[in-house]
Amino acid sequence: MSASNWTKAELEDCGGPLKIWATVYASEYHPYCAVVVCVLGIVSNCLNIMVLSRKDMASAPINRILTALAWADILLMLEYIPFTVYYKWDSQTKELTYNGAIFILFHIHVSQVLHTTSICLTLTLAVWRFLAIRFIEKNHVLCSHRRCTVAIYSSYVLPIFLCLPQYVTFKIESIDIEEEGVVYTLYRVGLSDTIENYKTLLKVNFWIYSIFLKLLPCLILIVISFWLIRTLFRAKRGRQMLKENNPLVLNGRQKKFERRADRTTRMLVVILFLFLLTELPQGLFALVIALEGKEFFLTCYQHYGEVMDICAILNGSVNFILYCSMNRMFRITFGQLFRNRILRRWAQPAASDTPTVILTTNKLATTAV
């Protein structure tokens, strides 16, 4: 798979050396990297859920959205691990069974629905923070717990319908191969007859996919992210001016509340930025496919599929690191949840060695009273 094995046309087509690197990564390294990242991502998102579901943390609607996002990422990674294992070993044996084709088709649809769910929840997260800051006086109405519940359920149900065009794009097709006088029937996932006969539908599907599921959410996130960043700078300048004119106006409680709000906003901006790095290239790829057609999808897009998959999985795995590094309340709750358990476990043997001393002390104390 070295560069010397590729023709000049292949080097210049669809990224050149980058295409070679993506192809080598997909064939040699992706299965192992994907499994490792998925396992770490499942563990980290489980930790997120354990911390964000605590009573004091779950009282904030935005933490409920982050919890729902962690669940969506866990489901996506749990589904991706068996697909990666099957794809790696079954592709080597070249045994294309009907059950295997069903599994691949299941993976295509379920992974797309779950990934779209993550997109909807991320978009909900951004809009929620925008409403909370832009309309502070109506915060208790616009960002109520009831509306939060509706937004979370909608983010899980709506993708099922948004992905409807994809359901008719693929089908299971059979191929008969004769070897040594024996006919073998192999099965694989291919484009449906409807798409093959009416190739315009393929472009329409990619137009819908690129515009409504990728580029439009990215555009909304870019606008909201810039607005949040501008709000952060304005709030910082406002506090500096207020401090210079009248240092006694802001008390300690107000400063603590505003610093916590700024940290939350900065954390969400970073989450949105990483999301854009993952989703924007996919949206641009899908837009080019909508313009160029099936040939570009087969000759170019498929070489980068695994690279975009690993980027999406990584994006869903690093949130725990972001929460710990940028959210003080999350660190405190995480420490209370796990450090105290570890300390109690370590302290149990020591406590069991001195029960008589404690009893004696209590008796002496009672006698003294």
mmCIF file of C-alpha atoms in Angstrom:
data_model
loop_
_atom_site.group_PDB
_atom_site.id
_atom_site.type_symbol
_atom_site.label_atom_id
_atom_site.label_comp_id
_atom_site.label_asym_id
_atom_site.label_seq_id
_atom_site.Cartn_x
_atom_site.Cartn_y
_atom_site.Cartn_z
ATOM 1 C CA MET A 1 0.000 0.000 0.000
ATOM 2 C CA SER A 2 2.967 2.349 -0.464
ATOM 3 C CA ALA A 3 2.736 5.408 -2.694
ATOM 4 C CA SER A 4 4.853 3.703 -5.385
ATOM 5 C CA ASN A 5 2.036 1.183 -5.991
ATOM 6 C CA TRP A 6 -0.388 3.924 -7.025
ATOM 7 C CA THR A 7 -0.717 5.443 -10.484
ATOM 8 C CA LYS A 8 -0.373 9.167 -11.115
ATOM 9 C CA ALA A 9 -4.112 9.469 -11.743
ATOM 10 C CA GLU A 10 -4.879 7.808 -8.407
ATOM 11 C CA LEU A 11 -2.442 10.095 -6.630
ATOM 12 C CA GLU A 12 -4.017 13.218 -8.100
ATOM 13 C CA ASP A 13 -7.613 12.041 -7.684
ATOM 14 C CA CYS A 14 -9.627 12.957 -4.582
ATOM 15 C CA GLY A 15 -6.895 14.122 -2.250
ATOM 16 C CA GLY A 16 -3.822 12.364 -3.647
ATOM 17 C CA PRO A 17 -1.529 11.321 -0.762
ATOM 18 C CA LEU A 18 -4.354 11.968 1.702
ATOM 19 C CA LYS A 19 -6.471 9.401 -0.134
ATOM 20 C CA ILE A 20 -3.613 6.887 0.111
ATOM 21 C CA TRP A 21 -3.228 7.530 3.829
ATOM 22 C CA ALA A 22 -6.999 7.128 4.376
ATOM 23 C CA THR A 23 -7.032 3.852 2.432
ATOM 24 C CA VAL A 24 -4.053 2.448 4.352
ATOM 25 C CA TYR A 25 -5.600 3.498 7.666
ATOM 26 C CA ALA A 26 -8.944 1.886 6.761
ATOM 27 C CA SER A 27 -7.408 -1.448 5.819
ATOM 28 C CA GLU A 28 -4.683 -1.760 8.469
ATOM 29 C CA TYR A 29 -5.481 0.278 11.561
ATOM 30 C CA HIS A 30 -9.124 1.337 11.716
ATOM 31 C CA PRO A 31 -10.647 -1.847 13.253
ATOM 32 C CA TYR A 32 -8.223 -1.800 16.172
ATOM 33 C CA CYS A 33 -8.413 1.965 16.728
ATOM 34 C CA ALA A 34 -12.205 1.919 16.506
ATOM 35 C CA VAL A 35 -12.617 -0.837 19.096
ATOM 36 C CA VAL A 36 -10.228 0.861 21.544
ATOM 37 C CA VAL A 37 -11.851 4.275 21.127
ATOM 38 C CA CYS A 38 -15.350 2.787 21.463
ATOM 39 C CA VAL A 39 -14.493 0.958 24.687
ATOM 40 C CA LEU A 40 -12.903 4.077 26.192
ATOM 41 C CA GLY A 41 -15.821 6.172 24.968
ATOM 42 C CA ILE A 42 -18.394 3.847 26.537
ATOM 43 C CA VAL A 43 -16.565 3.975 29.884
ATOM 44 C CA SER A 44 -16.179 7.769 29.798
ATOM 45 C CA ASN A 45 -19.818 8.341 28.849
ATOM 46 C CA CYS A 46 -20.950 5.991 31.625
ATOM 47 C CA LEU A 47 -18.974 8.187 34.027
ATOM 48 C CA ASN A 48 -20.659 11.249 32.532
ATOM 49 C CA ILE A 49 -24.093 9.748 33.136
ATOM 50 C CA MET A 50 -23.240 8.749 36.715
ATOM 51 C CA VAL A 51 -22.092 12.282 37.535
ATOM 52 C CA LEU A 52 -24.689 14.262 35.575
ATOM 53 C CA SER A 53 -27.546 12.121 36.956
ATOM 54 C CA ARG A 54 -26.793 13.054 40.555
ATOM 55 C CA LYS A 55 -29.642 14.940 42.173
ATOM 56 C CA ASP A 56 -27.751 18.211 42.505
ATOM 57 C CA MET A 57 -26.514 18.035 38.877
ATOM 58 C CA ALA A 58 -29.737 16.795 37.249
ATOM 59 C CA SER A 59 -31.595 19.821 38.575
ATOM 60 C CA ALA A 60 -30.095 21.837 35.706
ATOM 61 C CA PRO A 61 -31.893 21.132 32.388
ATOM 62 C CA ILE A 62 -28.697 21.544 30.392
ATOM 63 C CA ASN A 63 -27.131 18.655 32.330
ATOM 64 C CA ARG A 64 -30.116 16.501 31.361
ATOM 65 C CA ILE A 65 -29.389 17.255 27.704
ATOM 66 C CA LEU A 66 -25.736 16.320 28.226
ATOM 67 C CA THR A 67 -26.883 13.062 29.842
ATOM 68 C CA ALA A 68 -29.109 12.274 26.863
ATOM 69 C CA LEU A 69 -26.163 13.024 24.558
ATOM 70 C CA ALA A 70 -23.988 10.593 26.532
ATOM 71 C CA TRP A 71 -26.641 7.867 26.145
ATOM 72 C CA ALA A 72 -26.802 8.433 22.376
ATOM 73 C CA ASP A 73 -23.003 8.162 22.111
ATOM 74 C CA ILE A 74 -22.988 4.962 24.177
ATOM 75 C CA LEU A 75 -25.619 3.341 21.954
ATOM 76 C CA LEU A 76 -23.713 4.371 18.841
ATOM 77 C CA MET A 77 -20.445 2.880 20.125
ATOM 78 C CA LEU A 78 -22.110 -0.300 21.379
ATOM 79 C CA GLU A 79 -23.486 -0.827 17.878
ATOM 80 C CA TYR A 80 -20.217 0.073 16.154
ATOM 81 C CA ILE A 81 -18.019 -2.456 17.992
ATOM 82 C CA PRO A 82 -19.706 -5.649 16.626
ATOM 83 C CA PHE A 83 -19.846 -4.074 13.167
ATOM 84 C CA THR A 84 -16.106 -3.351 13.255
ATOM 85 C CA VAL A 85 -15.276 -6.862 14.465
ATOM 86 C CA TYR A 86 -17.537 -8.490 11.881
ATOM 87 C CA TYR A 87 -16.345 -6.272 9.034
ATOM 88 C CA LYS A 88 -12.666 -6.940 9.807
ATOM 89 C CA TRP A 89 -12.799 -10.711 10.064
ATOM 90 C CA ASP A 90 -15.630 -11.441 7.642
ATOM 91 C CA SER A 91 -13.991 -9.340 4.915
ATOM 92 C CA GLN A 92 -10.918 -11.547 5.209
ATOM 93 C CA THR A 93 -12.835 -14.818 4.870
ATOM 94 C CA LYS A 94 -14.904 -13.426 1.954
ATOM 95 C CA GLU A 95 -17.986 -15.250 3.208
ATOM 96 C CA LEU A 96 -20.881 -12.947 2.317
ATOM 97 C CA THR A 97 -23.874 -14.596 3.948
ATOM 98 C CA TYR A 98 -27.464 -13.405 3.978
ATOM 99 C CA ASN A 99 -27.396 -12.874 7.745
ATOM 100 C CA GLY A 100 -24.198 -10.878 7.340
ATOM 101 C CA ALA A 101 -25.844 -8.654 4.726
ATOM 102 C CA ILE A 102 -28.801 -8.087 7.052
ATOM 103 C CA PHE A 103 -26.408 -7.084 9.818
ATOM 104 C CA ILE A 104 -24.593 -4.606 7.531
ATOM 105 C CA LEU A 105 -27.917 -3.097 6.425
ATOM 106 C CA PHE A 106 -28.989 -2.865 10.068
ATOM 107 C CA HIS A 107 -25.736 -1.088 10.895
ATOM 108 C CA ILE A 108 -26.162 1.437 8.062
ATOM 109 C CA HIS A 109 -29.625 2.493 9.226
ATOM 110 C CA VAL A 110 -29.167 2.315 13.012
ATOM 111 C CA SER A 111 -25.803 4.112 13.040
ATOM 112 C CA GLN A 112 -27.229 6.906 10.893
ATOM 113 C CA VAL A 113 -30.271 7.304 13.159
ATOM 114 C CA LEU A 114 -28.116 7.367 16.317
ATOM 115 C CA HIS A 115 -25.645 9.779 14.770
ATOM 116 C CA THR A 116 -28.495 12.057 13.734
ATOM 117 C CA THR A 117 -29.764 11.845 17.318
ATOM 118 C CA SER A 118 -26.398 13.143 18.539
ATOM 119 C CA ILE A 119 -26.641 15.981 16.016
ATOM 120 C CA CYS A 120 -30.140 16.909 17.233
ATOM 121 C CA LEU A 121 -29.049 16.847 20.884
ATOM 122 C CA THR A 122 -25.985 18.974 20.151
ATOM 123 C CA LEU A 123 -28.170 21.445 18.294
ATOM 124 C CA THR A 124 -30.612 21.424 21.216
ATOM 125 C CA LEU A 125 -27.719 22.096 23.567
ATOM 126 C CA ALA A 126 -26.625 25.157 21.587
ATOM 127 C CA VAL A 127 -30.140 26.571 21.205
ATOM 128 C CA TRP A 128 -30.841 25.941 24.895
ATOM 129 C CA ARG A 129 -27.783 27.918 25.978
ATOM 130 C CA PHE A 130 -28.647 30.700 23.545
ATOM 131 C CA LEU A 131 -32.156 31.037 25.001
ATOM 132 C CA ALA A 132 -30.851 30.916 28.574
ATOM 133 C CA ILE A 133 -28.458 33.819 27.957
ATOM 134 C CA ARG A 134 -30.406 35.864 25.411
ATOM 135 C CA PHE A 135 -33.729 35.840 27.292
ATOM 136 C CA ILE A 136 -32.681 35.828 30.935
ATOM 137 C CA GLU A 137 -35.960 37.312 32.152
ATOM 138 C CA LYS A 138 -37.929 34.472 30.468
ATOM 139 C CA ASN A 139 -35.443 31.751 31.368
ATOM 140 C CA HIS A 140 -37.825 29.952 33.733
ATOM 141 C CA VAL A 141 -40.434 29.664 30.950
ATOM 142 C CA LEU A 142 -38.335 29.022 27.827
ATOM 143 C CA CYS A 143 -35.912 26.643 29.582
ATOM 144 C CA SER A 144 -38.290 24.789 31.862
ATOM 145 C CA HIS A 145 -37.900 21.123 32.767
ATOM 146 C CA ARG A 146 -41.013 20.239 30.778
ATOM 147 C CA ARG A 147 -39.620 21.828 27.613
ATOM 148 C CA CYS A 148 -36.313 20.081 28.257
ATOM 149 C CA THR A 149 -38.076 16.706 28.402
ATOM 150 C CA VAL A 150 -39.917 17.439 25.145
ATOM 151 C CA ALA A 151 -36.655 18.503 23.456
ATOM 152 C CA ILE A 152 -34.840 15.329 24.538
ATOM 153 C CA TYR A 153 -37.625 12.972 23.416
ATOM 154 C CA SER A 154 -37.942 14.861 20.129
ATOM 155 C CA SER A 155 -34.201 14.482 19.530
ATOM 156 C CA TYR A 156 -34.582 10.712 19.798
ATOM 157 C CA VAL A 157 -37.799 10.375 17.756
ATOM 158 C CA LEU A 158 -37.267 12.941 14.988
ATOM 159 C CA PRO A 159 -34.152 11.253 13.471
ATOM 160 C CA ILE A 160 -36.212 8.121 12.710
ATOM 161 C CA PHE A 161 -38.223 10.218 10.249
ATOM 162 C CA LEU A 162 -35.350 12.401 9.061
ATOM 163 C CA CYS A 163 -33.524 9.281 7.853
ATOM 164 C CA LEU A 164 -36.489 7.986 5.810
ATOM 165 C CA PRO A 165 -34.807 8.723 2.429
ATOM 166 C CA GLN A 166 -31.913 6.455 3.392
ATOM 167 C CA TYR A 167 -34.213 3.485 4.045
ATOM 168 C CA VAL A 168 -35.061 3.215 0.339
ATOM 169 C CA THR A 169 -31.501 3.869 -0.853
ATOM 170 C CA PHE A 170 -29.994 0.471 0.016
ATOM 171 C CA LYS A 171 -31.079 -3.129 -0.410
ATOM 172 C CA ILE A 172 -29.674 -6.667 -0.097
ATOM 173 C CA GLU A 173 -28.662 -8.094 -3.462
ATOM 174 C CA SER A 174 -27.507 -11.605 -4.348
ATOM 175 C CA ILE A 175 -24.634 -12.642 -6.599
ATOM 176 C CA ASP A 176 -24.219 -16.171 -8.030
ATOM 177 C CA ILE A 177 -20.626 -17.359 -8.421
ATOM 178 C CA GLU A 178 -19.636 -20.715 -9.915
ATOM 179 C CA GLU A 179 -16.479 -22.423 -8.661
ATOM 180 C CA GLU A 180 -15.484 -25.942 -9.746
ATOM 181 C CA GLY A 181 -18.974 -26.647 -11.024
ATOM 182 C CA VAL A 182 -20.663 -25.517 -7.797
ATOM 183 C CA VAL A 183 -22.806 -22.368 -7.752
ATOM 184 C CA TYR A 184 -22.478 -20.236 -4.627
ATOM 185 C CA THR A 185 -24.880 -17.417 -3.782
ATOM 186 C CA LEU A 186 -23.289 -14.447 -2.051
ATOM 187 C CA TYR A 187 -25.132 -11.495 -0.573
ATOM 188 C CA ARG A 188 -24.142 -7.876 -0.169
ATOM 189 C CA VAL A 189 -25.677 -4.458 0.450
ATOM 190 C CA GLY A 190 -26.044 -2.338 -2.673
ATOM 191 C CA LEU A 191 -28.109 0.494 -4.087
ATOM 192 C CA SER A 192 -31.800 -0.286 -4.464
ATOM 193 C CA ASP A 193 -33.490 -0.678 -7.860
ATOM 194 C CA THR A 194 -35.322 2.597 -7.344
ATOM 195 C CA ILE A 195 -32.037 4.467 -6.982
ATOM 196 C CA GLU A 196 -30.431 2.603 -9.894
ATOM 197 C CA ASN A 197 -33.363 3.297 -12.226
ATOM 198 C CA TYR A 198 -33.927 6.880 -11.117
ATOM 199 C CA LYS A 199 -30.446 8.186 -10.378
ATOM 200 C CA THR A 200 -31.852 11.623 -9.663
ATOM 201 C CA LEU A 201 -33.235 10.173 -6.420
ATOM 202 C CA LEU A 202 -29.694 9.453 -5.239
ATOM 203 C CA LYS A 203 -28.805 13.098 -5.729
ATOM 204 C CA VAL A 204 -32.013 14.161 -3.974
ATOM 205 C CA ASN A 205 -31.170 11.916 -1.011
ATOM 206 C CA PHE A 206 -27.706 13.415 -0.720
ATOM 207 C CA TRP A 207 -29.128 16.917 -1.082
ATOM 208 C CA ILE A 208 -31.451 16.223 1.846
ATOM 209 C CA TYR A 209 -28.650 14.543 3.817
ATOM 210 C CA SER A 210 -26.083 17.267 3.178
ATOM 211 C CA ILE A 211 -28.354 20.279 3.649
ATOM 212 C CA PHE A 212 -30.802 19.300 6.390
ATOM 213 C CA LEU A 213 -28.766 16.769 8.396
ATOM 214 C CA LYS A 214 -25.286 18.260 8.098
ATOM 215 C CA LEU A 215 -24.766 21.762 6.705
ATOM 216 C CA LEU A 216 -27.860 23.444 8.147
ATOM 217 C CA PRO A 217 -27.143 22.247 11.729
ATOM 218 C CA CYS A 218 -23.496 23.263 11.251
ATOM 219 C CA LEU A 219 -24.547 26.725 10.079
ATOM 220 C CA ILE A 220 -26.847 27.160 13.071
ATOM 221 C CA LEU A 221 -24.088 25.991 15.431
ATOM 222 C CA ILE A 222 -21.570 28.388 13.852
ATOM 223 C CA VAL A 223 -23.927 31.354 14.307
ATOM 224 C CA ILE A 224 -24.778 30.415 17.915
ATOM 225 C CA SER A 225 -21.116 29.712 18.759
ATOM 226 C CA PHE A 226 -20.014 33.130 17.516
ATOM 227 C CA TRP A 227 -22.861 34.735 19.436
ATOM 228 C CA LEU A 228 -21.880 32.904 22.636
ATOM 229 C CA ILE A 229 -18.232 33.906 22.212
ATOM 230 C CA ARG A 230 -19.220 37.529 21.672
ATOM 231 C CA THR A 231 -21.451 37.368 24.744
ATOM 232 C CA LEU A 232 -18.543 36.060 26.815
ATOM 233 C CA PHE A 233 -16.293 38.935 25.771
ATOM 234 C CA ARG A 234 -19.068 41.490 26.365
ATOM 235 C CA ALA A 235 -19.752 40.115 29.843
ATOM 236 C CA LYS A 236 -16.040 40.186 30.663
ATOM 237 C CA ARG A 237 -15.684 43.803 29.510
ATOM 238 C CA GLY A 238 -18.841 44.771 31.391
ATOM 239 C CA ARG A 239 -17.554 43.297 34.646
ATOM 240 C CA GLN A 240 -14.190 45.010 34.217
ATOM 241 C CA MET A 241 -15.834 48.396 33.650
ATOM 242 C CA LEU A 242 -18.179 47.865 36.588
ATOM 243 C CA LYS A 243 -15.264 46.871 38.806
ATOM 244 C CA GLU A 244 -13.275 49.933 37.798
ATOM 245 C CA ASN A 245 -16.192 52.351 38.376
ATOM 246 C CA ASN A 246 -17.623 50.793 41.524
ATOM 247 C CA PRO A 247 -15.764 47.759 42.960
ATOM 248 C CA LEU A 248 -18.406 47.258 45.677
ATOM 249 C CA VAL A 249 -21.286 46.642 43.270
ATOM 250 C CA LEU A 250 -20.440 42.985 42.587
ATOM 251 C CA ASN A 251 -20.530 40.847 45.717
ATOM 252 C CA GLY A 252 -18.866 37.484 46.083
ATOM 253 C CA ARG A 253 -22.014 35.514 45.325
ATOM 254 C CA GLN A 254 -22.654 37.387 42.066
ATOM 255 C CA LYS A 255 -19.048 36.924 40.957
ATOM 256 C CA LYS A 256 -19.210 33.192 41.676
ATOM 257 C CA PHE A 257 -22.482 32.815 39.729
ATOM 258 C CA GLU A 258 -21.160 34.746 36.715
ATOM 259 C CA ARG A 259 -17.875 32.809 36.672
ATOM 260 C CA ARG A 260 -19.808 29.521 36.724
ATOM 261 C CA ALA A 261 -22.036 30.711 33.858
ATOM 262 C CA ASP A 262 -18.978 31.741 31.827
ATOM 263 C CA ARG A 263 -17.277 28.381 32.409
ATOM 264 C CA THR A 264 -20.399 26.549 31.261
ATOM 265 C CA THR A 265 -20.625 28.694 28.139
ATOM 266 C CA ARG A 266 -16.935 28.187 27.312
ATOM 267 C CA MET A 267 -17.311 24.431 27.726
ATOM 268 C CA LEU A 268 -20.298 24.351 25.389
ATOM 269 C CA VAL A 269 -18.443 26.454 22.806
ATOM 270 C CA VAL A 270 -15.598 23.909 22.800
ATOM 271 C CA ILE A 271 -18.106 21.033 22.429
ATOM 272 C CA LEU A 272 -19.761 22.806 19.487
ATOM 273 C CA PHE A 273 -16.391 23.550 17.879
ATOM 274 C CA LEU A 274 -15.307 19.898 18.034
ATOM 275 C CA PHE A 275 -18.686 18.891 16.661
ATOM 276 C CA LEU A 276 -18.219 21.244 13.698
ATOM 277 C CA LEU A 277 -14.777 19.791 12.971
ATOM 278 C CA THR A 278 -16.410 16.369 12.677
ATOM 279 C CA GLU A 279 -19.654 17.155 10.879
ATOM 280 C CA LEU A 280 -18.731 19.960 8.479
ATOM 281 C CA PRO A 281 -16.411 17.807 6.276
ATOM 282 C CA GLN A 282 -19.125 15.133 6.042
ATOM 283 C CA GLY A 283 -21.663 17.736 5.005
ATOM 284 C CA LEU A 284 -19.346 19.126 2.317
ATOM 285 C CA PHE A 285 -18.632 15.601 1.049
ATOM 286 C CA ALA A 286 -22.357 14.873 0.807
ATOM 287 C CA LEU A 287 -22.922 18.170 -1.010
ATOM 288 C CA VAL A 288 -20.290 17.285 -3.622
ATOM 289 C CA ILE A 289 -21.909 13.850 -4.059
ATOM 290 C CA ALA A 290 -25.251 15.578 -4.628
ATOM 291 C CA LEU A 291 -23.601 17.679 -7.346
ATOM 292 C CA GLU A 292 -21.391 15.013 -8.957
ATOM 293 C CA GLY A 293 -23.493 11.882 -8.528
ATOM 294 C CA LYS A 294 -22.882 8.198 -7.840
ATOM 295 C CA GLU A 295 -19.390 8.066 -9.401
ATOM 296 C CA PHE A 296 -17.918 10.450 -6.833
ATOM 297 C CA PHE A 297 -19.533 8.448 -4.038
ATOM 298 C CA LEU A 298 -17.935 5.200 -5.235
ATOM 299 C CA THR A 299 -14.503 6.525 -6.274
ATOM 300 C CA CYS A 300 -13.837 9.086 -3.557
ATOM 301 C CA TYR A 301 -16.184 9.204 -0.591
ATOM 302 C CA GLN A 302 -15.801 5.540 0.364
ATOM 303 C CA HIS A 303 -12.035 5.969 0.818
ATOM 304 C CA TYR A 304 -12.660 8.435 3.654
ATOM 305 C CA GLY A 305 -15.565 6.639 5.336
ATOM 306 C CA GLU A 306 -13.493 5.045 8.118
ATOM 307 C CA VAL A 307 -11.621 8.299 8.795
ATOM 308 C CA MET A 308 -14.890 10.163 9.273
ATOM 309 C CA ASP A 309 -16.198 7.306 11.441
ATOM 310 C CA ILE A 310 -13.232 7.462 13.821
ATOM 311 C CA CYS A 311 -13.529 11.258 14.027
ATOM 312 C CA ALA A 312 -17.204 10.950 14.982
ATOM 313 C CA ILE A 313 -16.425 8.309 17.622
ATOM 314 C CA LEU A 314 -13.587 10.407 19.053
ATOM 315 C CA ASN A 315 -15.900 13.393 19.225
ATOM 316 C CA GLY A 316 -18.299 11.390 21.364
ATOM 317 C CA SER A 317 -15.519 10.071 23.610
ATOM 318 C CA VAL A 318 -13.745 13.262 24.727
ATOM 319 C CA ASN A 319 -16.646 14.964 26.482
ATOM 320 C CA PHE A 320 -15.613 13.513 29.841
ATOM 321 C CA ILE A 321 -12.205 15.188 29.512
ATOM 322 C CA LEU A 322 -13.874 18.487 28.608
ATOM 323 C CA TYR A 323 -16.258 18.306 31.565
ATOM 324 C CA CYS A 324 -13.437 17.559 34.005
ATOM 325 C CA SER A 325 -11.148 20.275 32.669
ATOM 326 C CA MET A 326 -13.722 23.039 32.204
ATOM 327 C CA ASN A 327 -16.499 22.433 34.721
ATOM 328 C CA ARG A 328 -15.642 22.806 38.408
ATOM 329 C CA MET A 329 -19.018 21.496 39.589
ATOM 330 C CA PHE A 330 -18.523 18.343 37.526
ATOM 331 C CA ARG A 331 -15.090 17.769 39.109
ATOM 332 C CA ILE A 332 -16.447 18.278 42.609
ATOM 333 C CA THR A 333 -19.360 15.894 42.036
ATOM 334 C CA PHE A 334 -17.079 13.332 40.415
ATOM 335 C CA GLY A 335 -14.719 13.514 43.401
ATOM 336 C CA GLN A 336 -17.565 13.132 45.881
ATOM 337 C CA LEU A 337 -18.959 10.186 43.953
ATOM 338 C CA PHE A 338 -15.777 8.146 43.548
ATOM 339 C CA ARG A 339 -13.155 9.455 45.951
ATOM 340 C CA ASN A 340 -15.363 8.974 48.995
ATOM 341 C CA ARG A 341 -16.171 5.396 47.924
ATOM 342 C CA ILE A 342 -12.493 4.585 47.484
ATOM 343 C CA LEU A 343 -11.589 6.144 50.830
ATOM 344 C CA ARG A 344 -14.353 4.223 52.593
ATOM 345 C CA ARG A 345 -13.187 0.980 51.033
ATOM 346 C CA TRP A 346 -9.620 1.614 52.143
ATOM 347 C CA ALA A 347 -10.746 2.708 55.613
ATOM 348 C CA GLN A 348 -12.883 -0.399 56.319
ATOM 349 C CA PRO A 349 -9.999 -2.666 57.406
ATOM 350 C CA ALA A 350 -8.634 -0.001 59.717
ATOM 351 C CA ALA A 351 -12.045 0.613 61.224
ATOM 352 C CA SER A 352 -12.627 -3.087 61.833
ATOM 353 C CA ASP A 353 -9.344 -3.320 63.797
ATOM 354 C CA THR A 354 -10.429 -0.867 66.523
ATOM 355 C CA PRO A 355 -14.040 -1.478 67.452
ATOM 356 C CA THR A 356 -13.272 -1.980 71.167
ATOM 357 C CA VAL A 357 -11.506 1.357 71.440
ATOM 358 C CA ILE A 358 -14.511 3.144 70.013
ATOM 359 C CA LEU A 359 -16.875 1.346 72.381
ATOM 360 C CA THR A 360 -14.678 2.059 75.375
ATOM 361 C CA THR A 361 -14.471 5.714 74.494
ATOM 362 C CA ASN A 362 -18.242 5.915 74.149
ATOM 363 C CA LYS A 363 -18.702 4.252 77.564
ATOM 364 C CA LEU A 364 -16.263 6.644 79.186
ATOM 365 C CA ALA A 365 -18.014 9.559 77.577
ATOM 366 C CA THR A 366 -21.377 8.308 78.846
ATOM 367 C CA THR A 367 -20.028 7.814 82.325
ATOM 368 C CA ALA A 368 -18.576 11.287 82.366
ATOM 369 C CA VAL A 369 -21.898 12.779 81.398
#
